[in-house]
C-alpha cells in the first residue's frame, strides 16, 4: 500500500500548512479561549475562500468532488495549530450527514460556506453514540416535533441548522432543525465551542429515506471519526515537534535534556506512535473513499488507536517541558486539551475496542 500523496494532494497539504501557520498562533488561541463566542472569523473566511467546505460535496452540487482523504489532509494541518472554527462541524460532520442522508438541497450551501451546519447525535451515557439515543420524534398534525437533550453539539450556538438524530416508531430517523441556538457549555477544550441543545416540542423536518437509518448513521460516524483522527494526528505531530525543540534547548546539569537517554527513548516512542496513527488514519480514509470491504474495521482501528495515542503523546509533551509545560504561557496544554476532547467524542476508544472484538471474534 502506497501512502504517498499525489501532486494535487501534496499541494493541498502545503497550502493548508501555510494558511494554518499564518492564521493561528498562541496569541489567537488564548484570545479565543477567553472569549466564549469567538472562533476566528478570519480563519473561516479564508477556509471558505479556498473552497475547503466543499471538499466532500459532489461536483454536481457545486463542490470539489474530492473525498475523505483530502478532508483528512486539511484536518491534520488544522490539528497542528488546534484550529478553532466550524470546519469540522460544518464542512465535515454536517456535510457527511447531508450527503449520506441524500439531503442534496443542503449540500450546495454547505459547500460554498454560505451556511454552517452541525450534527446533534450524542447524548448522555457512554458507548455507541448511535445506539444510545433517547431523543424522541413524534408527529404533530402534518409535521414533526422533537423532545430530548443533546448535550454535545459542536458549534450548536452559531450554526444555521442542525441535523438531529432521534428515535421514532420506525427506528432511528434524522431531522432538520433551523437555528438551533444551543446554550454554550464549558468543555476541556476552550478553543472548540460546544453547545447544549434542549428540544422540547421543537418543530423539525424529516431528512433522508423512511425507515430505520441506524446503518446510515454508523457510516456517518465512521467517516467523521476518521477525520477527527486526522486532526488528532496533526495535534500529536505538533506536540512531538515542540517536545523535540524544547528538549534540545533546555539545559539541565550542563547538558541539553535531549542528550539524556530517557528523553531520547520517550521522543522515539512518541514518533513511533504518531506515525502508526497517521498510517492507520490514511488507510481508513482511503478505505472509506473507495468503499473497501475493510472500511468498518479500518475506521474502528484508526479511532481506537489514534485517540489513545493523542492523549499519551500530548501528555508526554507536557512532561518533557517540565514545570514550564503546565503553565498557561506554554502552548502544550492547548494540544493536550484538543486531543483529550477528541478522545471522548463519537464514542471514544473503548467503544471501538468492543466493536473490533465483535468483528474479530463475534459475540460470545
Coordinates of C-alpha atoms in Angstrom, one line a residue:
X1 CA 0.0 0.0 0.0
X2 CA 1.5 3.4 -1.1
X3 CA 0.5 6.1 1.3
X4 CA 2.4 8.8 -0.6
X5 CA 0.2 11.8 -1.6
X6 CA -0.2 12.6 -5.3
X7 CA 0.8 16.0 -6.6
X8 CA -2.6 17.6 -6.0
X9 CA -2.9 16.2 -2.5
X10 CA 0.6 17.4 -1.6
X11 CA -0.2 20.9 -2.9
X12 CA -3.3 20.9 -0.8
X13 CA -1.3 19.9 2.3
X14 CA 1.3 22.6 1.7
X15 CA -1.4 25.3 1.2
X16 CA -3.2 24.1 4.4
X17 CA 0.1 24.2 6.3
X18 CA 0.8 27.7 5.2
X19 CA -2.6 29.0 5.9
X20 CA -2.8 27.5 9.4
X21 CA 0.6 28.8 10.3
X22 CA -0.3 32.3 9.1
X23 CA -3.7 32.5 10.7
X24 CA -3.4 30.7 14.1
X25 CA -0.8 31.1 16.9
X26 CA -0.8 31.0 20.6
X27 CA -2.0 34.6 20.9
X28 CA -5.1 33.8 18.8
X29 CA -5.8 30.6 20.8
X30 CA -5.6 32.5 24.1
X31 CA -8.0 35.2 22.8
X32 CA -10.5 32.5 21.7
X33 CA -10.1 30.6 24.9
X34 CA -11.0 33.7 26.9
X35 CA -14.0 34.6 24.7
X36 CA -16.8 32.0 24.6
X37 CA -18.2 33.4 21.4
X38 CA -15.0 33.9 19.4
X39 CA -13.9 31.3 16.8
X40 CA -11.5 33.2 14.5
X41 CA -13.8 34.5 11.8
X42 CA -10.8 35.5 9.7
X43 CA -9.8 31.8 9.5
X44 CA -13.3 30.7 8.5
X45 CA -13.3 33.4 5.7
X46 CA -10.0 32.0 4.4
X47 CA -11.3 28.4 4.6
X48 CA -14.3 29.4 2.5
X49 CA -12.2 31.4 0.0
X50 CA -10.1 28.2 -0.6
X51 CA -13.2 26.1 -1.1
X52 CA -12.5 23.6 1.7
X53 CA -16.1 23.4 2.9
X54 CA -16.9 21.9 -0.5
X55 CA -14.2 19.1 -0.4
X56 CA -16.8 16.4 0.5
X57 CA -19.5 17.9 -1.7
X58 CA -20.0 16.2 -5.1
X59 CA -19.3 18.3 -8.2
X60 CA -22.9 18.2 -9.3
X61 CA -23.8 20.1 -6.2
X62 CA -21.1 22.7 -6.6
X63 CA -18.4 21.1 -4.5
X64 CA -14.9 20.0 -5.2
X65 CA -15.9 16.3 -5.6
X66 CA -12.9 15.3 -3.5
X67 CA -13.0 12.7 -0.8
X68 CA -12.2 11.8 2.8
X69 CA -8.5 11.6 2.1
X70 CA -8.4 15.2 1.1
X71 CA -10.6 16.3 4.0
X72 CA -8.2 14.4 6.3
X73 CA -5.2 16.3 4.8
X74 CA -6.8 19.6 5.8
X75 CA -7.9 18.3 9.2
X76 CA -4.4 17.1 10.1
X77 CA -2.9 20.6 9.3
X78 CA -5.7 22.2 11.3
X79 CA -4.9 19.9 14.2
X80 CA -1.3 21.1 14.2
X81 CA -2.5 24.5 15.5
X82 CA -5.6 23.3 17.3
X83 CA -7.5 25.4 14.9
X84 CA -10.9 26.8 16.1
X85 CA -13.9 27.3 13.9
X86 CA -16.7 25.3 12.3
X87 CA -14.8 23.4 9.6
X88 CA -15.2 20.0 11.3
X89 CA -18.8 20.6 12.5
X90 CA -20.0 22.0 9.2
X91 CA -17.5 21.1 6.4
X92 CA -17.1 17.6 7.6
X93 CA -19.7 16.3 10.0
X94 CA -22.8 18.1 8.7
X95 CA -21.7 17.6 5.1
X96 CA -21.2 13.9 5.6
X97 CA -24.6 13.6 7.2
X98 CA -26.3 15.5 4.5
X99 CA -24.6 13.5 1.8
X100 CA -25.3 10.1 3.3
X101 CA -28.9 11.0 4.0
X102 CA -29.5 12.2 0.5
X103 CA -30.2 15.8 1.6
X104 CA -28.8 17.2 -1.6
X105 CA -30.6 20.5 -1.2
X106 CA -28.3 21.3 1.7
X107 CA -25.0 20.4 0.0
X108 CA -24.6 23.5 -2.2
X109 CA -25.0 26.0 0.6
X110 CA -22.7 23.9 2.9
X111 CA -20.1 23.6 0.2
X112 CA -20.0 27.3 -0.5
X113 CA -19.8 28.2 3.1
X114 CA -22.9 30.3 2.8
X115 CA -24.5 28.4 5.7
X116 CA -23.0 26.5 8.6
X117 CA -24.5 23.2 9.7
X118 CA -23.8 20.9 12.6
X119 CA -25.0 17.5 13.9
X120 CA -26.8 16.7 17.1
X121 CA -26.2 13.0 17.8
X122 CA -24.5 12.2 21.1
X123 CA -26.5 12.0 24.3
X124 CA -25.7 11.3 27.9
X125 CA -24.0 8.0 28.6
X126 CA -21.2 6.1 27.0
X127 CA -20.6 3.5 24.3
X128 CA -22.2 3.5 20.9
X129 CA -23.5 7.1 20.2
X130 CA -25.9 5.7 17.6
X131 CA -27.3 3.0 19.9
X132 CA -28.0 5.2 22.9
X133 CA -30.3 7.9 21.6
X134 CA -33.3 8.8 23.8
X135 CA -34.5 11.9 21.9
X136 CA -37.9 11.2 20.5
X137 CA -39.6 12.4 17.4
X138 CA -43.4 12.4 17.1
X139 CA -45.9 13.6 14.7
X140 CA -47.9 16.7 15.5
X141 CA -50.5 17.5 12.9
X142 CA -48.8 17.3 9.5
X143 CA -45.3 17.9 10.9
X144 CA -42.8 16.5 13.4
X145 CA -41.6 17.7 16.8
X146 CA -38.6 16.6 18.9
X147 CA -38.3 16.1 22.6
X148 CA -34.9 15.3 24.3
X149 CA -31.5 16.6 25.2
X150 CA -28.4 16.8 23.0
X151 CA -25.6 17.9 25.5
X152 CA -22.7 18.0 23.0
X153 CA -23.4 19.8 19.7
X154 CA -20.3 21.3 18.1
X155 CA -20.8 25.0 17.3
X156 CA -24.5 24.5 18.1
X157 CA -24.8 28.1 19.3
X158 CA -23.9 29.6 15.9
X159 CA -24.9 27.0 13.3
X160 CA -27.6 27.8 10.8
X161 CA -29.1 24.4 11.2
X162 CA -28.6 21.1 13.0
X163 CA -29.2 17.6 11.7
X164 CA -30.7 15.8 14.7
X165 CA -30.8 12.0 15.2
X166 CA -34.0 10.9 17.0
X167 CA -35.9 7.7 17.7
X168 CA -39.3 7.1 16.1
X169 CA -41.6 4.1 15.8
X170 CA -39.7 3.2 12.6
X171 CA -36.4 3.3 14.3
X172 CA -33.7 5.9 14.2
X173 CA -34.5 8.9 11.9
X174 CA -33.0 12.2 11.0
X175 CA -34.5 15.7 11.3
X176 CA -33.5 19.2 10.3
X177 CA -33.8 21.9 13.0
X178 CA -33.3 25.5 11.8
X179 CA -31.4 27.9 14.0
X180 CA -30.7 25.5 16.9
X181 CA -29.3 28.4 19.1
X182 CA -28.0 26.0 21.7
X183 CA -26.6 27.1 25.0
X184 CA -22.8 27.3 25.1
X185 CA -21.2 25.0 27.7
X186 CA -17.7 24.8 29.1
X187 CA -15.6 21.8 28.0
X188 CA -12.0 20.8 28.4
X189 CA -11.0 22.4 25.1
X190 CA -11.9 26.1 25.2
X191 CA -11.0 26.6 21.6
X192 CA -13.7 24.2 20.2
X193 CA -17.1 25.6 21.0
X194 CA -19.8 23.2 22.2
X195 CA -23.5 23.9 22.9
X196 CA -26.2 22.1 24.8
X197 CA -29.4 21.7 22.8
X198 CA -32.6 21.2 24.7
X199 CA -35.5 20.0 22.5
X200 CA -38.9 20.4 24.0
X201 CA -41.6 20.2 21.3
X202 CA -39.1 21.6 18.8
X203 CA -40.5 21.6 15.2
X204 CA -38.4 19.7 12.7
X205 CA -38.4 18.5 9.2
X206 CA -37.6 14.8 8.4
X207 CA -34.5 14.1 6.4
X208 CA -33.5 11.0 4.4
X209 CA -35.4 7.9 3.5
X210 CA -38.1 6.5 5.6
X211 CA -37.4 3.5 7.9
X212 CA -34.5 2.9 10.3
X213 CA -31.4 4.9 9.4
X214 CA -29.2 3.3 12.0
X215 CA -26.8 1.9 9.4
X216 CA -26.5 5.3 7.7
X217 CA -25.6 7.0 11.0
X218 CA -23.0 4.4 11.7
X219 CA -21.4 5.2 8.4
X220 CA -21.5 8.9 9.1
X221 CA -19.8 8.3 12.5
X222 CA -17.2 6.1 11.0
X223 CA -16.2 8.7 8.4
X224 CA -16.4 11.6 10.8
X225 CA -14.3 9.6 13.3
X226 CA -11.6 9.1 10.7
X227 CA -11.5 12.8 10.0
X228 CA -11.2 13.5 13.7
X229 CA -8.3 11.0 13.9
X230 CA -6.5 13.1 11.3
X231 CA -6.9 16.1 13.4
X232 CA -5.5 14.2 16.4
X233 CA -2.6 13.1 14.3
X234 CA -1.8 16.7 13.5
X235 CA -2.2 17.7 17.2
X236 CA 0.2 15.0 18.2
X237 CA 2.7 15.7 15.4
X238 CA 3.0 19.3 16.6
X239 CA 3.3 18.1 20.2
X240 CA 6.2 15.9 19.1
X241 CA 7.9 18.9 17.4
X242 CA 7.5 21.1 20.4
X243 CA 8.9 18.5 22.7
X244 CA 11.9 17.8 20.5
X245 CA 12.7 21.5 20.1
X246 CA 12.4 22.2 23.8
X247 CA 14.5 19.2 24.8
X248 CA 17.3 20.4 22.5
X249 CA 17.2 23.9 24.0
X250 CA 16.7 23.2 27.7
X251 CA 19.9 22.6 29.6
X252 CA 20.0 20.6 32.9
X253 CA 23.2 19.7 34.7
X254 CA 25.1 21.4 31.9
X255 CA 23.6 19.1 29.3
X256 CA 20.6 19.5 26.9
X257 CA 17.6 17.5 28.0
X258 CA 17.7 15.8 24.6
X259 CA 21.1 14.2 25.4
X260 CA 19.6 12.1 28.3
X261 CA 18.8 8.6 27.2
X262 CA 15.4 8.6 28.9
X263 CA 14.4 11.7 27.0
X264 CA 15.6 10.1 23.7
X265 CA 13.5 7.0 24.3
X266 CA 10.4 9.0 25.2
X267 CA 10.7 11.1 22.0
X268 CA 11.3 8.0 19.8
X269 CA 8.2 6.3 21.4
X270 CA 6.2 9.4 20.6
X271 CA 7.4 9.4 17.0
X272 CA 6.5 5.8 16.6
X273 CA 3.0 6.3 18.0
X274 CA 2.3 9.3 15.7
X275 CA 3.5 7.6 12.6
X276 CA 1.4 4.4 13.3
X277 CA -1.7 6.6 13.9
X278 CA -1.0 8.5 10.7
X279 CA -0.8 5.3 8.6
X280 CA -3.9 3.9 10.2
X281 CA -5.9 7.1 9.6
X282 CA -4.8 7.4 6.0
X283 CA -5.7 3.8 5.3
X284 CA -9.1 4.2 6.9
X285 CA -9.7 7.4 4.9
X286 CA -8.8 5.6 1.7
X287 CA -10.9 2.6 2.6
X288 CA -13.9 4.9 3.2
X289 CA -13.3 6.8 -0.1
X290 CA -13.3 3.7 -2.2
X291 CA -15.8 1.8 -0.1
X292 CA -13.3 -1.1 0.5
X293 CA -14.7 -4.1 2.3
X294 CA -12.3 -3.4 5.2
X295 CA -13.8 0.1 5.7
X296 CA -15.5 -0.5 9.1
X297 CA -12.6 -2.4 10.6
X298 CA -10.1 0.2 9.4
X299 CA -12.2 3.0 10.9
X300 CA -12.6 1.3 14.2
X301 CA -8.8 0.5 14.4
X302 CA -7.9 4.1 13.5
X303 CA -10.2 5.7 16.1
X304 CA -9.2 3.2 18.8
X305 CA -5.5 3.7 18.3
X306 CA -5.4 7.4 17.4
X307 CA -7.5 8.6 20.3
X308 CA -5.4 6.8 22.9
X309 CA -2.2 7.9 21.1
X310 CA -3.2 11.5 21.1
X311 CA -3.7 11.7 24.8
X312 CA -0.4 10.0 25.5
X313 CA 1.8 12.0 23.1
X314 CA 0.4 15.4 24.0
X315 CA 0.7 14.4 27.7
X316 CA 4.4 13.4 27.2
X317 CA 5.0 16.8 25.5
X318 CA 3.9 18.5 28.7
X319 CA 6.2 16.2 30.8
X320 CA 9.2 16.9 28.6
X321 CA 8.7 20.6 29.1
X322 CA 8.9 20.0 32.8
X323 CA 7.3 22.7 35.0
X324 CA 7.0 25.0 32.0
X325 CA 4.7 22.6 30.3
X326 CA 2.0 23.1 33.0
X327 CA 1.8 26.9 32.5
X328 CA -0.8 28.9 30.6
X329 CA 2.0 30.6 28.6
X330 CA 3.1 27.3 27.1
X331 CA 1.1 26.1 24.1
X332 CA 1.4 22.4 25.2
X333 CA -1.9 22.5 27.1
X334 CA -3.9 23.5 24.0
X335 CA -2.7 20.4 22.2
X336 CA -3.4 18.2 25.1
X337 CA -6.9 19.6 25.6
X338 CA -7.8 19.1 21.9
X339 CA -6.5 15.5 21.9
X340 CA -8.3 14.7 25.1
X341 CA -11.6 16.2 23.9
X342 CA -11.3 14.3 20.6
X343 CA -10.7 11.1 22.6
X344 CA -14.2 11.2 24.2
X345 CA -16.2 12.3 21.1
X346 CA -18.1 10.0 18.8
X347 CA -18.0 7.0 21.2
X348 CA -14.3 7.1 22.1
X349 CA -11.7 4.3 22.1
X350 CA -13.5 1.8 24.5
X351 CA -16.5 1.6 22.2
X352 CA -14.2 0.9 19.2
X353 CA -12.3 -1.8 21.1
X354 CA -15.6 -3.6 21.8
X355 CA -16.7 -3.1 18.2
X356 CA -13.4 -4.6 16.9
X357 CA -13.8 -7.6 19.2
X358 CA -17.2 -8.3 17.8
X359 CA -15.8 -8.0 14.3
X360 CA -13.0 -10.4 15.0
X361 CA -14.4 -13.0 17.4
X362 CA -18.1 -12.4 17.2
X363 CA -20.5 -12.2 20.2
X364 CA -19.6 -14.6 23.0

